Amino acid sequence: MKLTINEIARLANVSKSTVSKVLNNYPGINKNTREKVLKIVKETQYEPNIIARALSSKKTGNIGLLIPHSPEHTISGAYWTTFISRITIELSAHDYNLLLLLPHEEGKLEDIFRLVLKRGIVDGLIIGSECLDRHWLSELKNNNIPFVMLGKNPDFTHYSVDIDNEDAACKATEHLIEQGYRRIALIAGPINFYYNSERAKGYRKAITTHSLEYSRELYLPYDNYQRLREEVESIITGAAPADALLVTAGGDFMLEVLDSIKKTGRKPPQTGFVSFDDYRYLDHINPPVSAVSQPMVEMSKASVDILVKLLKKQEPEEKEVFFKAKLNIRKSSLKNRN
Amino acid sequence: MKLTINEIARLANVSKSTVSKVLNNYPGINKNTREKVLKIVKETQYEPNIIARALSSKKTGNIGLLIPHSPEHTISGAYWTTFISRITIELSAHDYNLLLLLPHEEGKLEDIFRLVLKRGIVDGLIIGSECLDRHWLSELKNNNIPFVMLGKNPDFTHYSVDIDNEDAACKATEHLIEQGYRRIALIAGPINFYYNSERAKGYRKAITTHSLEYSRELYLPYDNYQRLREEVESIITGAAPADALLVTAGGDFMLEVLDSIKKTGRKPPQTGFVSFDDYRYLDHINPPVSAVSQPMVEMSKASVDILVKLLKKQEPEEKEVFFKAKLNIRKSSLKNRN
DNA sequence: TTGTAAGCGTTATCAG
DNA sequence: CTGATAACGCTTACAA
């Protein structure tokens, strides 16, 4: 005989609704009854079936983490990995499980959204800000599927957790300026991602504040890896070469840029170098790479907290939570080795 | 009115069981009926609710990926990340979704197994070989929950996908020998993990085959990071110092060892250095680190293929699938710079 | 405070 | 080939 709520009810001589109420901590249950039921539950090690509960309560207990990249571009970097694990842990503290939602191909999100919107696979979503699909995002709203974005999406009102990208880029640029670099180039990741444009804004702010030249030549938006390499090379070997680079994305993107620099024979900090996304291995890169560090643990917690509130139909305090990022300074940007 | 199978049945003037049969490609449905139903389905964009289907069919459509480490120790490394994303993609090709199962604390797997065994949260599991919990693993068997292990577990018969760890370590050691290193030390990761003992075996094999000294002093099993650092330092600065190190684990573990080496003032390839787990950033480490590279994409696919067969009640061809690992040689182990 | 009964949206069985 | 009808195991009104 399989262990179901009926069996528990039979053993405890109560109805299954009583068992259900006990298990879900409903009020208005006699103390003795409650204990009697709990005793049986303990003895039998009964645990309610998660699917049946989901069907009945219309809550799956699953949260989807939607990383809108193709896996080659994202997970291979170390940025998402911290989030994946931290979010999983944070969610489980609220009895939610993490379902990983990745598109087969870059940006192909239809299948995922059908799963969410039509088939009810999750109760809510945490979505990477690289998801630019306004259509689907508004469908989520229309269908009352709670979601939080990791990273703000500009033209859309939504709950989000992010760092102050402008500030971070500004600080990073100022650090390079302090070190004596004067022609600082910006190597921007895909510019349709909001954080890249915010970072570009911060860079520009620092440049103009310090009365340095802000020129089109020093601004390199990402197109593809092939062109990236060529342009990085030309930007630091040209007639009026850049003497430092700020790279607005980490992981493989940063490594590509680093490769290109090395190819020219120059090497940070000869050419100053600061990147985003801090990892332990940057300590061991040749030379160690300065990078903007995001408080991923706090951000994970913040996003889960917001989502959980939404799921409870509570109103989170803030619509947008921002953290300050820190700059982790290493040799790649230290012109003046003090 | 919510869109359910009943609604489709009503619109198509058939019973819901007919709709169900059409949707699940059952044989014995009149062609016209089938088309009529499919037409309505298409028009309404109906998709069956995943939870209701799960309850009725007793199949959740979810596969759990159990990484038995605390997140700090694992996901932060880059080893699992490739697996996580590849497995997700492979699974979705079979209409399964990936549920990430991580313990709050190192090795605390009870909660996870209760979720799996008692509450039916997944149909099957892919489990990291670091899971040594025989009790729970045999419970899985008793409960007919299909699972595949990523990495073989020695004292337990199960389906597994792994590399030939002994061979890989042997090759890596022989590479060091060819380079002229003679006192090669083994820095083993946690020895209760089978792959570490297999790698130690391969190391030993190479050492003895080439008539080098195999001594207790050159064998450093992992205890904790503090001791690891101390012992690495003493092993390469002692009276009869090691001239090369083979490290049986990658990620942070490898970086710890590298830190310790550098502390002594020595630096690979002065002290030869080969690690496990190949990542792109190893190209940029100072010096670039030679590492054993696992075919993670193929391994992910293999493990999913096995699991899917098991879920279909088919017998996979092999109980244990092994891949050969490759050695990615970089400067850290090139004594003779040709 | 407890129990009855009606769902939840599917799939599965079996009769027609 | 099609359709009632009964599961699946739980939650939740509502009645007692």
Coordinates of N, CA, C and O in Angstrom, one line a residue, chain B residues 150-286:
Chain B
L150 N 27.9 10.8 -12.6 CA 28.9 11.4 -13.3 C 30.2 11.2 -12.6 O 30.5 11.8 -11.6
G151 N 30.9 10.2 -13.0 CA 32.1 9.7 -12.2 C 31.7 8.4 -11.6 O 30.6 8.3 -11.0
K152 N 32.6 7.4 -11.6 CA 32.2 6.1 -11.1 C 32.4 6.1 -9.6 O 33.3 6.8 -9.0
N153 N 31.6 5.3 -8.9 CA 31.7 5.1 -7.5 C 32.1 3.7 -7.3 O 31.3 2.8 -7.8
P154 N 33.1 3.4 -6.7 CA 33.7 2.1 -6.7 C 32.9 0.9 -6.1 O 32.7 -0.1 -6.8
D155 N 32.4 1.1 -4.9 CA 31.8 0.0 -4.2 C 30.3 -0.1 -4.4 O 29.5 -0.3 -3.5
F156 N 29.9 0.2 -5.7 CA 28.5 0.2 -5.9 C 28.3 0.1 -7.4 O 28.9 0.7 -8.2
T157 N 27.4 -0.8 -7.8 CA 27.1 -1.0 -9.2 C 26.1 0.0 -9.6 O 25.0 0.1 -9.0
H158 N 26.4 0.7 -10.6 CA 25.5 1.7 -11.1 C 25.9 2.2 -12.5 O 27.0 1.9 -13.0
Y159 N 25.0 2.9 -13.1 CA 25.3 3.4 -14.4 C 26.1 4.7 -14.2 O 25.9 5.5 -13.3
S160 N 27.2 4.8 -15.0 CA 28.0 5.9 -14.8 C 28.7 6.4 -16.1 O 28.8 5.6 -17.1
V161 N 29.1 7.6 -16.1 CA 29.9 8.2 -17.2 C 31.1 8.8 -16.5 O 31.0 9.5 -15.6
D162 N 32.2 8.5 -17.1 CA 33.5 9.0 -16.4 C 34.6 9.0 -17.5 O 34.5 8.6 -18.6
I163 N 35.7 9.6 -17.0 CA 36.9 9.5 -17.8 C 37.7 8.4 -17.2 O 37.5 7.9 -16.1
D164 N 38.7 8.0 -18.0 CA 39.7 7.0 -17.5 C 40.7 7.7 -16.7 O 41.7 8.2 -17.2
N165 N 40.4 7.9 -15.4 CA 41.2 8.7 -14.5 C 42.6 8.2 -14.3 O 43.6 8.9 -14.3
E166 N 42.7 6.9 -14.3 CA 44.0 6.3 -14.1 C 44.9 6.6 -15.3 O 46.1 7.1 -15.2
D167 N 44.3 6.3 -16.4 CA 45.1 6.6 -17.7 C 45.5 8.1 -17.8 O 46.6 8.4 -18.1
A168 N 44.5 9.0 -17.4 CA 44.8 10.4 -17.6 C 46.0 10.8 -16.7 O 46.9 11.5 -17.1
A169 N 45.9 10.3 -15.4 CA 47.0 10.7 -14.5 C 48.3 10.1 -14.9 O 49.4 10.7 -14.8
C170 N 48.2 8.9 -15.5 CA 49.5 8.2 -15.9 C 50.1 9.0 -17.1 O 51.3 9.3 -17.0
K171 N 49.3 9.4 -18.0 CA 49.8 10.2 -19.1 C 50.4 11.5 -18.7 O 51.4 12.0 -19.1
A172 N 49.7 12.1 -17.8 CA 50.1 13.4 -17.3 C 51.5 13.3 -16.6 O 52.4 14.1 -16.8
T173 N 51.6 12.2 -15.8 CA 52.9 12.0 -15.1 C 54.0 11.7 -16.1 O 55.1 12.2 -16.0
E174 N 53.7 10.9 -17.1 CA 54.7 10.5 -18.1 C 55.1 11.8 -18.9 O 56.3 11.9 -19.3
H175 N 54.2 12.7 -19.1 CA 54.6 13.9 -19.7 C 55.6 14.7 -18.9 O 56.6 15.2 -19.5
L176 N 55.4 14.7 -17.6 CA 56.4 15.4 -16.7 C 57.7 14.6 -16.8 O 58.8 15.3 -16.8
I177 N 57.7 13.3 -16.8 CA 58.9 12.5 -16.9 C 59.6 12.8 -18.2 O 60.9 13.0 -18.2
E178 N 58.9 12.9 -19.3 CA 59.5 13.2 -20.6 C 60.2 14.5 -20.6 O 61.2 14.7 -21.2
Q179 N 59.6 15.4 -19.8 CA 60.2 16.8 -19.7 C 61.4 16.8 -18.9 O 62.1 17.8 -18.7
G180 N 61.7 15.7 -18.2 CA 63.0 15.6 -17.5 C 62.8 15.8 -16.0 O 63.7 15.8 -15.2
Y181 N 61.6 15.9 -15.5 CA 61.3 15.9 -14.1 C 61.5 14.6 -13.5 O 61.1 13.5 -14.1
R182 N 62.1 14.5 -12.3 CA 62.4 13.2 -11.7 C 61.8 13.0 -10.4 O 61.5 11.9 -10.0
R183 N 61.6 14.0 -9.6 CA 61.0 13.8 -8.3 C 59.6 14.5 -8.4 O 59.4 15.6 -8.0
I184 N 58.7 13.7 -8.9 CA 57.3 14.3 -9.1 C 56.4 13.9 -8.0 O 56.3 12.8 -7.6
A185 N 55.9 15.0 -7.4 CA 55.0 14.7 -6.2 C 53.5 14.7 -6.7 O 53.2 15.3 -7.7
L186 N 52.8 14.0 -6.0 CA 51.3 13.9 -6.2 C 50.6 14.7 -5.2 O 50.6 14.4 -4.0
I187 N 49.8 15.7 -5.6 CA 49.0 16.5 -4.7 C 47.6 16.0 -4.9 O 46.9 16.4 -5.9
A188 N 47.1 15.1 -4.1 CA 45.8 14.5 -4.3 C 44.7 15.3 -3.6 O 44.9 15.8 -2.5
G189 N 43.6 15.4 -4.3 CA 42.4 16.0 -3.7 C 41.8 15.0 -2.7 O 42.4 13.9 -2.5
P190 N 40.7 15.3 -2.1 CA 40.1 14.5 -1.1 C 40.2 13.0 -1.5 O 39.6 12.6 -2.6
I191 N 40.8 12.2 -0.8 CA 41.1 10.8 -1.2 C 39.9 9.9 -1.1 O 39.9 8.8 -1.7
N192 N 38.9 10.3 -0.4 CA 37.7 9.5 -0.3 C 36.9 9.6 -1.6 O 36.0 8.8 -1.8
F193 N 37.3 10.5 -2.5 CA 36.7 10.6 -3.8 C 37.4 9.6 -4.7 O 38.6 9.7 -4.8
Y194 N 36.7 8.7 -5.3 CA 37.3 7.6 -6.0 C 38.2 8.2 -7.1 O 39.3 7.6 -7.3
Y195 N 37.8 9.2 -7.8 CA 38.6 9.7 -8.9 C 40.0 10.1 -8.4 O 41.0 9.9 -9.1
N196 N 40.1 10.6 -7.2 CA 41.4 10.9 -6.7 C 42.3 9.7 -6.5 O 43.5 9.7 -6.8
S197 N 41.7 8.6 -6.0 CA 42.5 7.4 -5.8 C 42.9 6.8 -7.1 O 44.0 6.3 -7.3
E198 N 42.0 6.9 -8.1 CA 42.3 6.4 -9.4 C 43.5 7.2 -10.0 O 44.3 6.6 -10.7
R199 N 43.4 8.5 -9.8 CA 44.5 9.3 -10.4 C 45.8 9.0 -9.7 O 46.8 9.0 -10.3
A200 N 45.7 8.8 -8.4 CA 46.9 8.4 -7.7 C 47.5 7.1 -8.2 O 48.7 7.0 -8.4
K201 N 46.6 6.2 -8.6 CA 47.0 4.9 -9.1 C 47.8 5.1 -10.4 O 48.8 4.5 -10.7
G202 N 47.2 6.0 -11.3 CA 47.8 6.3 -12.6 C 49.2 6.9 -12.4 O 50.2 6.6 -13.1
Y203 N 49.3 7.8 -11.5 CA 50.5 8.4 -11.1 C 51.6 7.4 -10.7 O 52.7 7.3 -11.2
R204 N 51.2 6.5 -9.8 CA 52.1 5.5 -9.3 C 52.5 4.6 -10.4 O 53.7 4.2 -10.5
K205 N 51.6 4.3 -11.3 CA 51.9 3.4 -12.4 C 53.0 4.0 -13.3 O 54.0 3.3 -13.6
A206 N 52.9 5.3 -13.6 CA 53.9 5.9 -14.4 C 55.2 6.0 -13.7 O 56.3 5.7 -14.3
I207 N 55.2 6.3 -12.5 CA 56.4 6.4 -11.7 C 57.2 5.1 -11.7 O 58.4 5.1 -11.9
T208 N 56.5 4.1 -11.3 CA 57.2 2.8 -11.2 C 57.6 2.2 -12.6 O 58.6 1.7 -12.7
T209 N 56.7 2.4 -13.6 CA 57.1 2.0 -14.9 C 58.4 2.6 -15.4 O 59.2 2.0 -16.0
H210 N 58.6 3.9 -15.0 CA 59.8 4.6 -15.4 C 60.9 4.5 -14.3 O 61.8 5.3 -14.4
S211 N 60.7 3.6 -13.4 CA 61.7 3.3 -12.4 C 62.1 4.5 -11.6 O 63.3 4.7 -11.3
L212 N 61.2 5.4 -11.4 CA 61.5 6.5 -10.5 C 61.1 6.2 -9.1 O 60.4 5.2 -8.8
E213 N 61.5 7.1 -8.2 CA 61.3 6.8 -6.8 C 59.8 7.1 -6.5 O 59.3 8.1 -6.8
Y214 N 59.2 6.1 -5.9 CA 57.8 6.3 -5.4 C 57.9 6.3 -3.9 O 58.0 5.3 -3.3
S215 N 57.9 7.5 -3.4 CA 58.0 7.5 -1.9 C 56.9 8.2 -1.3 O 56.1 9.0 -1.9
R216 N 56.7 7.9 0.0 CA 55.6 8.4 0.8 C 55.7 9.9 0.9 O 54.7 10.6 0.9
E217 N 57.0 10.4 0.8 CA 57.2 11.9 0.9 C 56.6 12.6 -0.2 O 56.3 13.8 -0.1
L218 N 56.5 12.0 -1.3 CA 56.1 12.6 -2.5 C 54.6 12.5 -2.7 O 54.0 12.9 -3.8
Y219 N 53.9 11.9 -1.8 CA 52.5 11.7 -1.9 C 51.8 12.6 -0.9 O 51.9 12.4 0.3
L220 N 51.0 13.5 -1.4 CA 50.4 14.5 -0.5 C 48.9 14.4 -0.6 O 48.3 15.0 -1.5
P221 N 48.2 13.7 0.3 CA 46.8 13.6 0.3 C 46.2 14.9 0.9 O 46.7 15.4 1.8
Y222 N 45.1 15.2 0.4 CA 44.4 16.5 0.9 C 43.8 16.3 2.2 O 43.1 15.3 2.5
D223 N 44.0 17.3 3.1 CA 43.4 17.3 4.4 C 42.5 18.5 4.5 O 41.3 18.5 4.5
N224 N 43.2 19.6 4.6 CA 42.5 20.9 4.5 C 43.4 21.9 3.9 O 44.6 21.7 3.7
Y225 N 42.8 23.1 3.5 CA 43.6 24.1 2.8 C 44.8 24.6 3.5 O 45.9 24.8 3.0
Q226 N 44.7 24.8 4.8 CA 45.8 25.3 5.6 C 47.0 24.3 5.5 O 48.1 24.7 5.2
R227 N 46.7 23.1 5.8 CA 47.8 22.1 5.8 C 48.3 21.9 4.4 O 49.5 21.7 4.1
L228 N 47.4 22.0 3.4 CA 47.8 21.8 2.0 C 48.9 22.8 1.7 O 49.9 22.5 1.1
R229 N 48.7 24.1 2.0 CA 49.6 25.1 1.7 C 51.0 24.8 2.4 O 52.0 24.9 1.7
E230 N 50.9 24.5 3.6 CA 52.2 24.2 4.4 C 52.9 23.1 3.7 O 54.1 23.1 3.5
E231 N 52.2 22.0 3.4 CA 52.9 20.8 2.9 C 53.4 21.0 1.5 O 54.4 20.5 1.2
V232 N 52.7 21.7 0.7 CA 53.2 22.0 -0.6 C 54.5 22.8 -0.5 O 55.5 22.5 -1.2
E233 N 54.5 23.8 0.3 CA 55.7 24.5 0.5 C 56.8 23.7 0.9 O 58.0 23.7 0.4
S234 N 56.6 22.8 1.9 CA 57.7 22.0 2.4 C 58.1 20.9 1.4 O 59.3 20.6 1.3
I235 N 57.2 20.5 0.6 CA 57.5 19.4 -0.3 C 58.4 19.9 -1.5 O 59.1 19.2 -2.1
I236 N 58.4 21.2 -1.7 CA 59.2 21.7 -2.8 C 60.4 22.6 -2.3 O 61.2 23.1 -3.1
T237 N 60.5 22.7 -1.0 CA 61.7 23.4 -0.5 C 62.5 22.5 0.5 O 63.5 23.0 1.0
G238 N 62.0 21.3 0.7 CA 62.6 20.4 1.7 C 64.0 20.0 1.2 O 64.6 20.5 0.2
A239 N 64.6 19.1 2.0 CA 65.9 18.6 1.8 C 66.0 18.0 0.4 O 67.0 18.2 -0.4
A240 N 65.1 17.1 0.1 CA 65.1 16.4 -1.2 C 63.8 16.9 -1.9 O 62.8 16.2 -1.9
P241 N 63.8 18.1 -2.4 CA 62.6 18.7 -2.9 C 62.0 18.0 -4.2 O 62.7 17.4 -5.0
A242 N 60.7 18.1 -4.3 CA 60.1 17.6 -5.5 C 60.4 18.6 -6.6 O 60.5 19.8 -6.3
D243 N 60.5 18.1 -7.8 CA 60.8 19.1 -8.9 C 59.6 19.3 -9.8 O 59.6 20.0 -10.8
A244 N 58.5 18.5 -9.5 CA 57.3 18.7 -10.2 C 56.1 18.3 -9.4 O 56.2 17.4 -8.5
L245 N 54.9 18.8 -9.7 CA 53.7 18.5 -9.0 C 52.6 18.1 -10.0 O 52.4 18.7 -11.0
L246 N 51.9 17.0 -9.6 CA 50.7 16.6 -10.4 C 49.6 16.8 -9.4 O 49.5 16.2 -8.3
V247 N 48.6 17.7 -9.8 CA 47.5 18.0 -8.9 C 46.3 17.3 -9.4 O 45.9 17.6 -10.6
T248 N 45.6 16.6 -8.6 CA 44.5 15.7 -9.1 C 43.2 16.4 -9.1 O 42.1 15.8 -9.3
A249 N 43.1 17.7 -8.8 CA 41.9 18.4 -8.9 C 42.1 19.8 -9.4 O 43.2 20.4 -9.2
G250 N 41.1 20.4 -10.0 CA 41.2 21.7 -10.6 C 40.6 22.8 -9.8 O 40.4 22.7 -8.6
G251 N 40.2 23.9 -10.4 CA 39.5 25.0 -9.8 C 40.3 25.6 -8.7 O 41.5 25.8 -8.7
D252 N 39.6 25.9 -7.6 CA 40.2 26.6 -6.5 C 41.3 25.7 -5.9 O 42.3 26.3 -5.4
F253 N 41.1 24.4 -5.9 CA 42.1 23.6 -5.3 C 43.5 23.8 -6.0 O 44.5 24.0 -5.4
M254 N 43.4 23.8 -7.3 CA 44.6 24.0 -8.1 C 45.2 25.4 -7.8 O 46.4 25.5 -7.6
L255 N 44.4 26.4 -7.7 CA 44.9 27.7 -7.4 C 45.5 27.8 -6.1 O 46.5 28.5 -5.9
E256 N 45.0 27.1 -5.1 CA 45.6 27.1 -3.8 C 47.1 26.5 -3.9 O 48.0 27.1 -3.3
V257 N 47.2 25.5 -4.6 CA 48.5 24.8 -4.8 C 49.5 25.8 -5.5 O 50.6 26.0 -5.1
L258 N 48.9 26.4 -6.5 CA 49.7 27.4 -7.3 C 50.2 28.5 -6.4 O 51.4 29.0 -6.4
D259 N 49.3 29.0 -5.5 CA 49.6 30.0 -4.6 C 50.8 29.6 -3.7 O 51.8 30.4 -3.5
S260 N 50.7 28.4 -3.2 CA 51.7 27.9 -2.3 C 53.1 27.8 -3.0 O 54.1 28.1 -2.4
I261 N 53.1 27.4 -4.2 CA 54.3 27.3 -5.0 C 55.0 28.6 -5.1 O 56.1 28.8 -4.8
K262 N 54.1 29.6 -5.5 CA 54.7 30.9 -5.7 C 55.2 31.5 -4.5 O 56.2 32.3 -4.5
K263 N 54.6 31.2 -3.4 CA 55.1 31.7 -2.1 C 56.5 31.3 -1.8 O 57.3 32.0 -1.1
T264 N 56.9 30.2 -2.3 CA 58.3 29.7 -2.0 C 59.3 30.4 -2.9 O 60.5 30.2 -2.8
G265 N 58.8 31.2 -3.9 CA 59.7 31.9 -4.8 C 60.0 31.1 -6.0 O 60.5 31.6 -7.0
R266 N 59.6 29.8 -6.0 CA 59.7 29.0 -7.2 C 58.5 29.2 -8.1 O 57.5 29.8 -7.6
K267 N 58.7 28.8 -9.3 CA 57.5 29.1 -10.2 C 57.6 28.1 -11.3 O 58.7 27.8 -11.9
P268 N 56.5 27.5 -11.7 CA 56.5 26.6 -12.8 C 56.9 27.3 -14.1 O 56.7 28.5 -14.2
P269 N 57.6 26.7 -15.0 CA 58.0 25.3 -15.0 C 59.2 24.9 -14.2 O 59.7 23.8 -14.4
Q270 N 59.8 25.9 -13.5 CA 60.9 25.5 -12.7 C 60.6 24.3 -11.8 O 61.3 23.4 -11.7
T271 N 59.5 24.5 -11.2 CA 58.8 23.3 -10.6 C 57.7 22.9 -11.6 O 56.8 23.7 -11.8
G272 N 57.8 21.7 -12.1 CA 56.8 21.3 -13.1 C 55.4 21.3 -12.5 O 55.3 21.0 -11.3
F273 N 54.4 21.6 -13.3 CA 53.1 21.7 -12.8 C 52.0 21.2 -13.8 O 51.9 21.8 -14.9
V274 N 51.3 20.2 -13.4 CA 50.1 19.7 -14.2 C 48.9 19.6 -13.3 O 49.1 19.0 -12.2
S275 N 47.8 20.0 -13.8 CA 46.6 19.9 -13.0 C 45.5 19.2 -13.7 O 45.7 18.8 -14.9
F276 N 44.4 18.9 -13.1 CA 43.2 18.4 -13.7 C 42.2 19.5 -14.0 O 42.3 20.6 -13.4
D277 N 41.3 19.3 -14.9 CA 40.3 20.2 -15.2 C 40.8 21.4 -16.0 O 41.4 22.3 -15.5
D278 N 40.5 21.4 -17.3 CA 41.0 22.4 -18.2 C 39.9 23.5 -18.4 O 38.8 23.2 -18.6
Y279 N 40.4 24.7 -18.3 CA 39.5 25.9 -18.6 C 40.3 26.8 -19.5 O 41.5 26.9 -19.5
R280 N 39.5 27.6 -20.1 CA 40.1 28.6 -21.0 C 41.1 29.5 -20.3 O 42.1 29.9 -20.8
Y281 N 40.8 29.9 -19.1 CA 41.6 30.9 -18.4 C 43.0 30.3 -18.1 O 43.9 31.1 -17.8
L282 N 43.1 29.0 -18.1 CA 44.5 28.5 -17.8 C 45.5 29.0 -18.8 O 46.7 29.0 -18.5
D283 N 45.1 29.3 -20.0 CA 45.9 29.9 -21.0 C 46.6 31.2 -20.5 O 47.7 31.6 -20.9
H284 N 45.9 31.9 -19.6 CA 46.3 33.2 -19.2 C 46.9 33.2 -17.8 O 47.4 34.3 -17.3
I285 N 46.9 32.1 -17.1 CA 47.5 32.0 -15.8 C 49.0 32.2 -16.0 O 49.6 32.0 -17.1
N286 N 49.7 32.7 -14.9 CA 51.1 32.9 -15.0 C 51.8 31.8 -14.2 O 51.8 31.9 -13.0

